[in-house]
C-alpha positions as a printed NumPy array, in Angstrom:
array([[-10.435, -37.008,  -5.981],
       [ -7.303, -34.568,  -6.778],
       [ -4.458, -35.639,  -8.534],
       [ -0.255, -34.783,  -8.249],
       [  1.931, -33.249, -10.733],
       [  5.35 , -32.665, -10.233],
       [  6.233, -29.044, -11.62 ],
       [  9.99 , -28.448, -11.563],
       [ 11.845, -25.117, -10.923],
       [ 14.771, -25.649, -13.427],
       [ 16.667, -28.315, -10.795],
       [ 15.048, -26.116,  -8.281],
       [ 16.799, -23.109,  -8.55 ],
       [ 13.223, -21.251,  -8.76 ],
       [ 11.692, -23.108,  -5.979],
       [ 12.077, -20.558,  -3.545],
       [ 10.394, -18.356,  -6.428],
       [  7.302, -20.337,  -6.547],
       [  6.47 , -20.761,  -2.637],
       [  6.998, -16.624,  -1.843],
       [  4.916, -15.651,  -5.047],
       [  2.351, -18.921,  -4.556],
       [  2.907, -20.104,  -8.113],
       [  4.069, -22.772, -10.102],
       [  5.739, -22.327, -13.647],
       [  7.333, -22.928, -16.766],
       [  9.08 , -22.274, -19.647],
       [  9.079, -22.099, -23.258],
       [ 10.383, -19.121, -23.466],
       [ 10.061, -18.244, -27.369],
       [  5.921, -18.82 , -26.795],
       [  3.738, -15.671, -25.672],
       [  1.173, -15.267, -23.799],
       [ -0.84 , -18.161, -23.533],
       [ -4.329, -16.906, -21.993],
       [ -5.882, -17.119, -25.376],
       [ -5.489, -20.457, -26.023],
       [ -9.138, -22.107, -25.346],
       [ -8.906, -25.891, -26.8  ],
       [ -5.429, -28.618, -26.684],
       [ -6.072, -28.035, -30.267],
       [ -4.591, -25.026, -30.568],
       [ -0.927, -25.582, -28.54 ],
       [  0.698, -27.938, -31.331],
       [  1.109, -24.662, -34.642],
       [  1.921, -22.522, -31.714],
       [  4.952, -24.95 , -30.18 ],
       [  5.944, -25.511, -33.751],
       [  5.869, -22.112, -35.211],
       [  7.581, -20.843, -31.947],
       [ 10.46 , -24.065, -32.363],
       [ 10.623, -24.203, -35.901],
       [ 13.449, -26.815, -35.343],
       [ 11.785, -29.324, -33.342],
       [ 10.643, -31.66 , -36.293],
       [ 10.315, -35.134, -35.104],
       [  6.468, -35.875, -34.63 ],
       [  7.643, -37.275, -31.596],
       [  9.54 , -34.413, -29.229],
       [  6.907, -32.077, -30.268],
       [  4.097, -34.324, -28.646],
       [  6.202, -35.046, -25.98 ],
       [  6.654, -31.188, -25.113],
       [  3.394, -29.754, -26.372],
       [  2.006, -32.877, -24.148],
       [  3.651, -30.588, -21.079],
       [  1.649, -27.341, -22.269],
       [ -1.341, -29.334, -22.048],
       [ -1.103, -30.691, -18.889],
       [  0.169, -27.016, -17.875],
       [ -3.08 , -25.013, -19.224],
       [ -6.13 , -28.118, -19.44 ],
       [ -5.073, -31.254, -16.887],
       [ -4.301, -29.371, -13.741],
       [ -7.473, -28.267, -12.114],
       [ -8.063, -26.606,  -8.688],
       [ -7.256, -29.065,  -5.931],
       [ -4.776, -30.606,  -7.502],
       [ -1.92 , -31.008,  -6.073],
       [  1.843, -29.81 ,  -6.834],
       [  5.53 , -30.971,  -5.853],
       [  8.323, -28.858,  -6.125],
       [ 11.677, -30.293,  -5.556],
       [ 13.7  , -28.022,  -3.824],
       [ 17.912, -27.198,  -5.055],
       [ 20.62 , -29.669,  -4.235],
       [ 18.496, -30.429,  -0.85 ],
       [ 16.436, -33.593,  -0.139],
       [ 13.357, -30.681,   0.382],
       [  9.929, -31.363,  -1.623],
       [  7.936, -27.818,  -1.318],
       [  4.114, -28.993,  -1.741],
       [  1.04 , -27.224,  -2.41 ],
       [ -2.861, -26.921,  -3.572],
       [ -3.49 , -25.427,  -6.901],
       [ -5.912, -22.942,  -6.594],
       [ -9.091, -21.585,  -8.444],
       [ -7.921, -18.693, -10.049],
       [ -6.31 , -17.252, -11.82 ],
       [ -6.159, -20.622, -13.83 ],
       [ -2.96 , -19.59 , -16.097],
       [ -1.819, -15.647, -15.808],
       [  1.694, -14.878, -17.892],
       [  4.671, -13.06 , -16.342],
       [  6.832, -10.581, -16.766],
       [  9.838, -12.087, -14.867],
       [  9.548,  -9.067, -12.134],
       [ 10.867, -11.452,  -9.905],
       [ 13.639, -13.357, -10.843],
       [ 11.278, -16.29 , -12.392],
       [ 12.606, -16.142, -15.804],
       [  9.376, -18.472, -16.749],
       [  6.28 , -16.292, -17.709],
       [  3.729, -18.811, -17.566],
       [  2.255, -19.206, -14.462],
       [ -0.366, -20.824, -12.148],
       [ -1.696, -20.142,  -9.426]])
């Protein structure tokens, strides 16, 4: 049975980018390409190196949890909801099987580089 996830687009600012590019994305600008990450346990040291000022284990756990859900939790055929900016409109999409994850240079105007289709 598919799950439903909400992936926000910086208060909807990048919602049109998501729709036009047929992807969802998350920020974490201090973290580079994660395509080499094969298991969730690899993300904690990556996050801690990128965000050394986050010293609270609770905060780190919450943030790493978001990365884990994005990379490993969201599966093909799951639904994704993205709220639009300054409206009550919700964009709804279905996660595709490939590519599961890709790192983009942001040339489409969306600064979120960690992406999924």
